[in-house]
Amino acid sequence: MKYVIDHDLHIHSHLSSCSGDPNQTPAAILDYARQNGFKHICLTDHFWDETVPGASDWYKPQNYAHIKKSLPLPMADGVTFHFGCETEMDRFSTVGISRKVLDELDFVIVPTSHLHMTGFTIEADDTSVTHRAKYYMERNHSLLDMDLPFKKMGLAHFTSCLDTNCEGSRDDILNAITDVEYAEFFERLAQCGMGLELNTPLADVSSQSALRPYRIARSCGCKFYLGSDAHGPDGLNKAHARFQAIVDALGLTEDDKFSFV
């Protein structure tokens, strides 16, 4: 059976500092879910736990008290609105969430690809394509080395945000990672049960460089969830078309779907 587009597990509200859009409210997000026939949506505002040292100045205000301002989440028949977060992993492989909070949240996503945060997630002198590709895969393996409840966690936008302050393009970095290196990591990801996010612009659906990692991941048994990473109404409006395009491009079936419920 073809992969059913019935969820969006990566959505920001106006509480995320990168949004700030007053129209991006939980009520508006719920309405988006109802209009698209989604069964599950998840609020994943940016978050760094105040009990975990190392937050950047940007992350410090986005603590637990801040993201909990969205509670209680609105509900509707046929839609389950989950409360989660998008936390961060810094350049020392510290993940910005305590086990206590992790256990309280429904779903947690971690982006290892946020390599635009110079000095926080990456050293300033990391500019070559070879170095960037090597560092990126080291970060991915470091995440899986941790003792975390991976079955309720997702790896966010694997092929995004890689080329800031780099001598090459995003595709150059992705192409510098071999099939063997991808397979080694994705086999570990599948084994631990962490979901792999599909969050790609429509332009990436025709990019073999962007699709290659996901095809290898599928061959390794990884499970996929859909995430719009929407920060405002425009992102919500474009999400379903993006989801349909990537599902079709990869030929996904229901057997490929990640679920934490």
Short mmCIF file of C-alpha atoms in Angstrom, two decimals:
data_model
loop_
_atom_site.label_atom_id
_atom_site.label_comp_id
_atom_site.label_asym_id
_atom_site.label_seq_id
_atom_site.Cartn_x
_atom_site.Cartn_y
_atom_site.Cartn_z
CA MET A 1 0.00 0.00 0.00
CA LYS A 2 1.31 3.45 -0.93
CA TYR A 3 2.58 5.65 1.90
CA VAL A 4 -0.40 7.60 3.26
CA ILE A 5 0.21 11.28 3.95
CA ASP A 6 -1.57 11.50 7.29
CA HIS A 7 0.79 13.40 9.59
CA ASP A 8 3.23 16.28 10.04
CA LEU A 9 5.66 15.82 12.93
CA HIS A 10 7.81 18.95 12.58
CA ILE A 11 5.91 22.22 13.02
CA HIS A 12 6.88 25.47 14.75
CA SER A 13 4.59 27.97 16.40
CA HIS A 14 5.15 31.68 16.91
CA LEU A 15 7.06 30.74 20.09
CA SER A 16 10.07 29.62 18.06
CA SER A 17 12.44 32.56 17.67
CA CYS A 18 12.86 31.78 13.96
CA SER A 19 9.10 32.21 13.47
CA GLY A 20 7.60 35.01 15.54
CA ASP A 21 4.58 34.95 13.19
CA PRO A 22 1.52 35.81 15.31
CA ASN A 23 -0.66 33.83 12.90
CA GLN A 24 1.29 30.62 13.54
CA THR A 25 -0.77 29.52 16.53
CA PRO A 26 -1.67 26.02 17.75
CA ALA A 27 -5.26 26.68 16.64
CA ALA A 28 -4.10 27.54 13.11
CA ILE A 29 -1.88 24.45 13.04
CA LEU A 30 -4.78 22.26 14.11
CA ASP A 31 -6.93 23.77 11.36
CA TYR A 32 -4.16 22.92 8.86
CA ALA A 33 -4.26 19.31 10.06
CA ARG A 34 -8.03 19.09 9.70
CA GLN A 35 -7.98 20.58 6.19
CA ASN A 36 -5.40 18.00 5.08
CA GLY A 37 -6.96 15.00 6.79
CA PHE A 38 -3.98 14.38 9.08
CA LYS A 39 -4.33 11.99 11.99
CA HIS A 40 -1.19 13.13 13.83
CA ILE A 41 0.60 16.47 14.11
CA CYS A 42 3.36 17.51 16.48
CA LEU A 43 4.40 20.91 17.78
CA THR A 44 8.20 21.04 17.77
CA ASP A 45 9.28 24.50 18.84
CA HIS A 46 13.00 25.08 19.29
CA PHE A 47 14.16 24.16 22.78
CA TRP A 48 17.27 23.95 24.93
CA ASP A 49 16.76 22.63 28.44
CA GLU A 50 17.87 25.16 31.06
CA THR A 51 19.27 22.29 33.16
CA VAL A 52 21.72 21.36 30.39
CA PRO A 53 24.80 23.64 30.20
CA GLY A 54 25.97 25.03 26.88
CA ALA A 55 22.98 26.83 25.35
CA SER A 56 23.76 29.50 22.77
CA ASP A 57 22.42 33.00 23.35
CA TRP A 58 19.77 32.27 20.71
CA TYR A 59 18.62 29.13 22.49
CA LYS A 60 18.68 30.35 26.10
CA PRO A 61 15.27 32.06 26.03
CA GLN A 62 13.70 28.99 24.43
CA ASN A 63 13.53 26.95 27.62
CA TYR A 64 10.89 24.57 28.95
CA ALA A 65 8.71 27.26 30.51
CA HIS A 66 8.75 29.08 27.17
CA ILE A 67 7.62 26.21 24.93
CA LYS A 68 4.99 25.10 27.47
CA LYS A 69 3.13 28.37 26.87
CA SER A 70 1.39 26.50 24.02
CA LEU A 71 -0.27 24.12 26.46
CA PRO A 72 -2.94 22.92 26.59
CA LEU A 73 -2.97 22.14 22.88
CA PRO A 74 -6.31 22.34 21.08
CA MET A 75 -7.85 19.07 19.99
CA ALA A 76 -10.28 17.93 17.31
CA ASP A 77 -12.00 14.68 16.46
CA GLY A 78 -9.75 12.47 14.38
CA VAL A 79 -6.58 14.51 15.01
CA THR A 80 -4.07 13.88 17.78
CA PHE A 81 -2.00 16.98 18.52
CA HIS A 82 1.30 15.90 20.12
CA PHE A 83 3.57 18.12 22.20
CA GLY A 84 7.25 17.80 21.34
CA CYS A 85 10.28 19.92 20.56
CA GLU A 86 13.22 20.44 18.24
CA THR A 87 16.32 20.44 20.39
CA GLU A 88 19.92 20.86 19.26
CA MET A 89 23.26 19.03 19.36
CA ASP A 90 26.24 21.32 19.86
CA ARG A 91 29.78 20.83 18.56
CA PHE A 92 30.70 18.90 21.71
CA SER A 93 27.91 16.38 21.01
CA THR A 94 25.79 17.67 23.87
CA VAL A 95 22.07 17.35 23.19
CA GLY A 96 20.10 20.16 24.81
CA ILE A 97 17.47 18.15 26.63
CA SER A 98 17.45 16.34 29.96
CA ARG A 99 16.14 12.80 30.26
CA LYS A 100 13.37 14.09 32.55
CA VAL A 101 11.98 16.44 29.91
CA LEU A 102 12.60 13.92 27.15
CA ASP A 103 10.39 11.46 28.98
CA GLU A 104 7.64 14.07 29.39
CA LEU A 105 7.42 14.99 25.70
CA ASP A 106 5.59 12.97 23.08
CA PHE A 107 8.20 13.27 20.35
CA VAL A 108 11.62 14.92 20.05
CA ILE A 109 13.52 15.80 16.90
CA VAL A 110 17.24 16.47 16.68
CA PRO A 111 18.91 18.12 13.68
CA THR A 112 22.55 17.14 13.23
CA SER A 113 22.57 19.24 10.06
CA HIS A 114 22.34 22.71 11.65
CA LEU A 115 25.84 23.60 10.54
CA HIS A 116 25.04 27.28 10.06
CA MET A 117 25.49 27.92 13.80
CA THR A 118 29.19 28.76 13.68
CA GLY A 119 30.87 28.39 17.06
CA PHE A 120 27.91 26.50 18.50
CA THR A 121 27.41 23.46 16.29
CA ILE A 122 30.58 23.79 14.21
CA GLU A 123 34.04 25.34 14.35
CA ALA A 124 34.59 28.48 12.29
CA ASP A 125 37.52 26.98 10.35
CA ASP A 126 35.53 24.02 8.97
CA THR A 127 35.22 25.21 5.36
CA SER A 128 36.37 22.44 2.99
CA VAL A 129 33.89 20.00 1.45
CA THR A 130 35.91 16.98 2.62
CA HIS A 131 36.12 18.24 6.17
CA ARG A 132 32.46 19.21 6.26
CA ALA A 133 31.28 15.81 5.00
CA LYS A 134 33.49 13.96 7.49
CA TYR A 135 32.39 16.17 10.38
CA TYR A 136 28.74 15.77 9.48
CA MET A 137 28.83 11.99 9.52
CA GLU A 138 30.80 12.04 12.78
CA ARG A 139 28.00 14.11 14.29
CA ASN A 140 25.39 11.62 13.12
CA HIS A 141 27.24 8.69 14.63
CA SER A 142 27.81 10.63 17.87
CA LEU A 143 24.07 11.06 18.26
CA LEU A 144 23.45 7.33 17.91
CA ASP A 145 26.18 6.61 20.46
CA MET A 146 24.02 8.22 23.15
CA ASP A 147 21.63 6.47 25.53
CA LEU A 148 18.38 8.00 24.28
CA PRO A 149 14.80 6.76 23.72
CA PHE A 150 15.25 6.74 19.96
CA LYS A 151 11.88 5.13 19.25
CA LYS A 152 10.19 8.44 20.12
CA MET A 153 12.76 10.58 18.32
CA GLY A 154 13.36 11.81 14.79
CA LEU A 155 16.43 12.91 12.84
CA ALA A 156 15.41 16.20 11.26
CA HIS A 157 16.09 17.48 7.72
CA PHE A 158 19.10 15.28 6.95
CA THR A 159 19.97 17.02 3.68
CA SER A 160 19.53 20.68 4.69
CA CYS A 161 21.66 23.47 6.20
CA LEU A 162 25.00 21.81 5.45
CA ASP A 163 26.87 24.30 3.30
CA THR A 164 26.98 27.58 5.23
CA ASN A 165 30.53 29.01 5.13
CA CYS A 166 31.68 26.02 3.10
CA GLU A 167 33.81 26.10 -0.05
CA GLY A 168 31.35 23.84 -1.86
CA SER A 169 27.61 23.42 -2.26
CA ARG A 170 25.19 21.26 -0.33
CA ASP A 171 25.24 18.71 -3.14
CA ASP A 172 29.05 18.67 -3.11
CA ILE A 173 28.95 17.74 0.58
CA LEU A 174 26.31 15.05 0.11
CA ASN A 175 28.22 13.60 -2.85
CA ALA A 176 31.45 13.50 -0.83
CA ILE A 177 29.84 10.90 1.47
CA THR A 178 30.14 7.43 -0.03
CA ASP A 179 27.36 4.86 -0.32
CA VAL A 180 29.23 2.71 2.18
CA GLU A 181 29.43 5.55 4.70
CA TYR A 182 25.74 6.28 4.31
CA ALA A 183 24.82 2.62 4.68
CA GLU A 184 26.94 2.21 7.79
CA PHE A 185 25.09 5.06 9.46
CA PHE A 186 21.59 4.23 8.21
CA GLU A 187 21.91 0.62 9.31
CA ARG A 188 22.57 1.93 12.82
CA LEU A 189 19.65 4.36 12.55
CA ALA A 190 17.30 1.57 11.52
CA GLN A 191 18.51 -0.66 14.33
CA CYS A 192 17.96 1.95 17.03
CA GLY A 193 14.47 2.75 15.71
CA MET A 194 14.87 6.50 15.24
CA GLY A 195 12.70 8.05 12.54
CA LEU A 196 14.21 9.78 9.50
CA GLU A 197 12.49 12.99 8.48
CA LEU A 198 11.38 13.75 4.94
CA ASN A 199 11.50 17.51 4.67
CA THR A 200 12.58 18.56 1.21
CA PRO A 201 11.81 21.56 -0.98
CA LEU A 202 10.10 20.70 -4.26
CA ALA A 203 13.32 21.50 -6.11
CA ASP A 204 15.13 18.72 -4.25
CA VAL A 205 12.77 16.07 -5.57
CA SER A 206 14.61 16.24 -8.91
CA SER A 207 18.06 16.30 -7.26
CA GLN A 208 19.72 12.90 -7.27
CA SER A 209 22.25 14.19 -4.74
CA ALA A 210 19.43 14.98 -2.31
CA LEU A 211 17.49 11.77 -2.95
CA ARG A 212 20.46 9.37 -2.79
CA PRO A 213 20.79 9.34 1.03
CA TYR A 214 17.08 8.60 1.47
CA ARG A 215 17.16 5.79 -1.07
CA ILE A 216 20.10 4.22 0.74
CA ALA A 217 18.32 4.73 4.06
CA ARG A 218 15.27 2.93 2.73
CA SER A 219 17.39 0.01 1.54
CA CYS A 220 18.83 -0.21 5.06
CA GLY A 221 15.37 -0.49 6.63
CA CYS A 222 14.98 3.06 7.97
CA LYS A 223 11.49 4.33 8.66
CA PHE A 224 10.36 7.77 7.48
CA TYR A 225 8.08 10.47 8.86
CA LEU A 226 6.96 13.72 7.22
CA GLY A 227 7.91 17.10 8.63
CA SER A 228 7.06 20.46 7.09
CA ASP A 229 9.30 22.52 9.39
CA ALA A 230 6.66 25.19 8.84
CA HIS A 231 7.27 28.49 10.63
CA GLY A 232 4.20 30.28 9.33
CA PRO A 233 1.00 29.84 7.30
CA ASP A 234 2.87 29.84 3.98
CA GLY A 235 4.90 26.83 5.08
CA LEU A 236 1.75 25.00 6.10
CA ASN A 237 0.06 25.79 2.79
CA LYS A 238 2.94 24.31 0.78
CA ALA A 239 3.52 21.25 2.96
CA HIS A 240 1.16 18.70 1.42
CA ALA A 241 2.48 19.19 -2.10
CA ARG A 242 6.04 18.77 -0.84
CA PHE A 243 5.08 15.62 1.05
CA GLN A 244 3.39 14.13 -2.01
CA ALA A 245 6.38 14.87 -4.21
CA ILE A 246 8.96 13.21 -1.96
CA VAL A 247 6.75 10.18 -1.25
CA ASP A 248 6.27 9.70 -5.00
CA ALA A 249 9.96 10.25 -5.78
CA LEU A 250 11.04 7.59 -3.31
CA GLY A 251 8.15 5.22 -4.07
CA LEU A 252 7.37 4.81 -0.39
CA THR A 253 4.81 2.40 1.02
CA GLU A 254 3.14 2.10 4.41
CA ASP A 255 5.86 -0.38 5.37
CA ASP A 256 8.33 2.53 5.24
CA LYS A 257 6.40 4.67 7.73
CA PHE A 258 7.79 5.63 11.14
CA SER A 259 5.42 5.75 14.09
CA PHE A 260 6.05 6.55 17.76
CA VAL A 261 2.47 5.86 18.88
#
